[in-house]
Amino acid sequence: MNLSYIPHVIQEGELVVQLTEEDVEEENGVWAQVFLHNDGYFVVRFSSSDENKEVIFKVPYSLFNMPVIIKSWVPNFNFKEEFLRTIPLWVKLPN
């Protein structure tokens, strides 16, 4: 990925960030694969099963220092009935 510097603009004493339409369209494409369910779940669509497995089997994830539990979706998944009875826990010990 190539990085380029775009200088900021100050309008009426306020710092303004300028986005191009291409910037917005590119990000919309990325975030179009993430959906927020009404019950607080995020559903992420992957482009392939290999991509799905790569994310599922990587190291544990956290968001704001809270663990994120990732599960593969199955056709009969019910958000209201899903209840975690076990939670994977990673402990990092010194040495």
Coordinates of N, CA and C in Angstrom, one line a residue:
M1 N 0.8 -1.2 0.0 CA 0.0 0.0 0.0 C 0.9 1.2 0.0
N2 N 0.6 2.1 -0.9 CA 1.3 3.4 -0.9 C 0.6 4.5 -0.1
L3 N 1.4 5.2 0.7 CA 0.8 6.2 1.5 C 1.2 7.6 0.9
S4 N 0.3 8.5 1.0 CA 0.6 9.9 0.5 C 0.0 10.9 1.5
Y5 N 0.7 12.0 1.6 CA 0.3 13.0 2.6 C -0.6 14.0 1.9
I6 N -1.7 14.3 2.6 CA -2.7 15.3 2.1 C -2.7 16.3 3.2
P7 N -2.3 17.5 2.9 CA -2.3 18.6 4.0 C -3.7 18.9 4.5
H8 N -3.8 19.3 5.7 CA -5.1 19.6 6.3 C -5.5 21.0 5.8
V9 N -6.8 21.3 6.1 CA -7.3 22.6 5.7 C -8.0 23.2 6.9
I10 N -7.8 24.5 7.1 CA -8.5 25.2 8.2 C -9.5 26.2 7.6
Q11 N -10.8 26.0 8.0 CA -11.8 26.8 7.5 C -12.5 27.4 8.7
E12 N -12.6 28.7 8.7 CA -13.3 29.4 9.8 C -12.7 29.0 11.2
G13 N -11.4 28.8 11.2 CA -10.8 28.4 12.5 C -10.9 27.0 12.9
E14 N -11.5 26.2 12.0 CA -11.8 24.7 12.3 C -10.9 23.9 11.4
L15 N -10.3 22.8 11.9 CA -9.6 21.9 11.1 C -10.5 21.0 10.4
V16 N -10.4 20.9 9.1 CA -11.3 20.2 8.2 C -10.5 19.1 7.5
V17 N -11.0 17.9 7.5 CA -10.4 16.8 6.7 C -11.1 16.7 5.4
Q18 N -10.4 16.6 4.3 CA -11.0 16.5 3.0 C -10.9 15.0 2.6
L19 N -12.0 14.5 2.3 CA -12.1 13.1 1.7 C -12.6 13.2 0.3
T20 N -12.0 12.4 -0.5 CA -12.5 12.3 -1.9 C -13.6 11.3 -2.0
E21 N -14.4 11.3 -3.0 CA -15.4 10.4 -3.2 C -14.9 9.0 -3.4
E22 N -13.7 8.9 -4.0 CA -13.0 7.5 -4.1 C -12.7 7.0 -2.7
D23 N -12.2 7.8 -1.8 CA -11.9 7.4 -0.4 C -13.2 6.8 0.2
V24 N -14.3 7.5 0.1 CA -15.5 7.0 0.8 C -16.0 5.7 0.1
E25 N -16.0 5.7 -1.2 CA -16.4 4.5 -1.9 C -15.6 3.2 -1.5
E26 N -14.3 3.4 -1.4 CA -13.4 2.3 -1.1 C -13.7 1.8 0.3
E27 N -13.9 2.7 1.3 CA -14.3 2.2 2.6 C -15.7 1.6 2.7
N28 N -16.6 2.2 1.9 CA -18.0 1.6 1.9 C -17.9 0.2 1.5
G29 N -17.0 -0.1 0.5 CA -16.9 -1.5 0.0 C -16.4 -2.4 1.1
V30 N -15.5 -2.0 1.9 CA -14.9 -2.8 3.0 C -16.0 -3.0 4.1
W31 N -16.7 -2.0 4.5 CA -17.6 -2.1 5.6 C -19.0 -2.7 5.2
A32 N -19.2 -2.9 3.9 CA -20.4 -3.5 3.4 C -20.5 -4.9 3.8
Q33 N -19.4 -5.5 4.2 CA -19.4 -6.9 4.7 C -19.6 -7.1 6.2
V34 N -19.9 -6.0 6.9 CA -20.1 -6.1 8.3 C -21.5 -5.6 8.6
F35 N -22.2 -6.4 9.4 CA -23.6 -6.0 9.7 C -23.8 -6.0 11.3
L36 N -24.5 -5.1 11.8 CA -24.8 -5.1 13.2 C -26.2 -5.6 13.5
H37 N -26.3 -6.7 14.2 CA -27.6 -7.3 14.5 C -28.2 -6.5 15.7
N38 N -29.5 -6.4 15.7 CA -30.2 -5.7 16.8 C -29.9 -6.1 18.2
D39 N -29.4 -7.3 18.4 CA -29.1 -7.8 19.7 C -27.6 -7.6 20.1
G40 N -26.9 -6.8 19.3 CA -25.6 -6.4 19.6 C -24.5 -7.3 19.0
Y41 N -24.9 -8.2 18.1 CA -23.9 -9.1 17.4 C -23.5 -8.4 16.2
F42 N -22.2 -8.6 15.8 CA -21.7 -8.2 14.5 C -21.7 -9.5 13.6
V43 N -22.2 -9.4 12.4 CA -22.1 -10.5 11.5 C -21.2 -10.0 10.3
V44 N -20.2 -10.8 10.0 CA -19.2 -10.4 9.0 C -19.2 -11.4 7.9
R45 N -19.3 -10.9 6.7 CA -19.4 -11.8 5.5 C -18.0 -11.9 4.9
F46 N -17.5 -13.1 4.7 CA -16.1 -13.3 4.1 C -16.3 -13.6 2.7
S47 N -15.3 -13.3 1.9 CA -15.4 -13.6 0.5 C -15.1 -15.1 0.2
S48 N -14.5 -15.8 1.1 CA -14.2 -17.2 0.9 C -14.2 -18.0 2.2
S49 N -14.3 -19.3 2.1 CA -14.2 -20.1 3.3 C -12.7 -20.1 3.9
D50 N -11.7 -20.0 3.0 CA -10.4 -19.8 3.5 C -10.2 -18.6 4.3
E51 N -10.8 -17.5 3.8 CA -10.7 -16.2 4.6 C -11.3 -16.3 5.9
N52 N -12.5 -17.0 5.9 CA -13.2 -17.3 7.2 C -12.3 -18.0 8.2
K53 N -11.8 -19.1 7.7 CA -10.9 -20.0 8.6 C -9.7 -19.2 9.1
E54 N -9.1 -18.4 8.2 CA -8.0 -17.6 8.6 C -8.3 -16.7 9.8
V55 N -9.5 -16.1 9.8 CA -9.9 -15.2 10.9 C -10.3 -16.0 12.2
I56 N -11.0 -17.1 12.0 CA -11.5 -17.9 13.1 C -10.4 -18.5 13.9
F57 N -9.4 -19.0 13.2 CA -8.3 -19.8 13.9 C -7.1 -18.9 14.2
K58 N -7.2 -17.6 14.1 CA -6.0 -16.8 14.5 C -6.0 -16.6 16.0
V59 N -5.1 -15.8 16.5 CA -5.0 -15.6 17.9 C -6.2 -14.9 18.5
P60 N -6.4 -14.9 19.8 CA -7.6 -14.3 20.3 C -7.7 -12.8 20.0
Y61 N -8.9 -12.4 19.9 CA -9.2 -11.0 19.5 C -9.7 -10.3 20.7
S62 N -9.5 -9.0 20.8 CA -10.1 -8.1 21.8 C -10.5 -6.8 21.2
L63 N -11.5 -6.2 21.9 CA -12.0 -4.9 21.4 C -12.1 -4.1 22.7
F64 N -11.4 -3.0 22.8 CA -11.4 -2.1 24.0 C -11.1 -3.0 25.2
N65 N -10.0 -3.9 25.1 CA -9.5 -4.7 26.1 C -10.6 -5.7 26.6
M66 N -11.6 -6.0 25.8 CA -12.6 -7.0 26.2 C -12.5 -8.1 25.2
P67 N -12.6 -9.4 25.6 CA -12.5 -10.5 24.6 C -13.6 -10.5 23.6
V68 N -13.3 -10.8 22.4 CA -14.3 -10.9 21.3 C -14.4 -12.4 21.0
I69 N -15.6 -12.9 21.0 CA -15.9 -14.3 20.7 C -16.3 -14.4 19.3
I70 N -15.6 -15.3 18.5 CA -15.9 -15.4 17.1 C -16.4 -16.8 16.9
K71 N -17.5 -16.9 16.2 CA -18.1 -18.2 15.9 C -18.5 -18.2 14.4
S72 N -18.4 -19.4 13.8 CA -18.9 -19.5 12.4 C -20.4 -19.6 12.4
W73 N -21.0 -18.9 11.4 CA -22.5 -18.9 11.3 C -22.9 -20.3 10.7
V74 N -24.0 -20.7 11.1 CA -24.7 -21.9 10.5 C -26.1 -21.6 10.2
P75 N -26.7 -22.2 9.2 CA -28.0 -21.8 8.7 C -29.1 -21.8 9.8
N76 N -29.0 -22.6 10.8 CA -30.1 -22.6 11.8 C -29.7 -21.8 13.1
F77 N -28.7 -20.9 13.0 CA -28.3 -20.1 14.1 C -29.4 -19.2 14.5
N78 N -29.7 -19.1 15.8 CA -30.7 -18.2 16.4 C -30.0 -17.3 17.4
F79 N -30.0 -16.1 17.2 CA -29.4 -15.1 18.1 C -30.0 -15.2 19.5
K80 N -31.3 -15.3 19.6 CA -31.9 -15.3 20.9 C -31.6 -16.6 21.7
E81 N -31.5 -17.7 21.0 CA -31.3 -19.0 21.7 C -29.8 -19.3 22.0
E82 N -28.9 -18.6 21.3 CA -27.5 -18.8 21.5 C -27.0 -18.3 22.9
F83 N -26.5 -19.3 23.6 CA -26.0 -18.9 24.9 C -24.6 -19.6 25.1
L84 N -23.6 -18.9 25.5 CA -22.3 -19.5 25.7 C -22.2 -20.2 27.1
R85 N -21.9 -21.5 27.0 CA -21.7 -22.2 28.3 C -20.2 -22.3 28.6
T86 N -19.4 -22.2 27.6 CA -18.0 -22.2 27.9 C -17.4 -21.0 27.1
I87 N -16.4 -20.4 27.6 CA -15.7 -19.3 27.0 C -14.2 -19.6 27.0
P88 N -13.6 -19.6 25.8 CA -12.1 -19.8 25.7 C -11.4 -18.7 26.5
L89 N -10.4 -19.1 27.2 CA -9.7 -18.1 28.0 C -8.2 -18.3 27.8
W90 N -7.5 -17.2 27.4 CA -6.1 -17.3 27.2 C -5.4 -16.6 28.3
V91 N -4.4 -17.2 28.9 CA -3.6 -16.6 30.0 C -2.2 -16.5 29.5
K92 N -1.6 -15.3 29.6 CA -0.2 -15.1 29.3 C 0.6 -15.0 30.5
L93 N 1.5 -16.0 30.7 CA 2.3 -16.0 31.9 C 3.7 -15.5 31.6
P94 N 4.3 -14.8 32.5 CA 5.7 -14.3 32.2 C 6.6 -15.5 32.2
N95 N 7.6 -15.4 31.3 CA 8.7 -16.4 31.1 C 8.1 -17.8 30.7

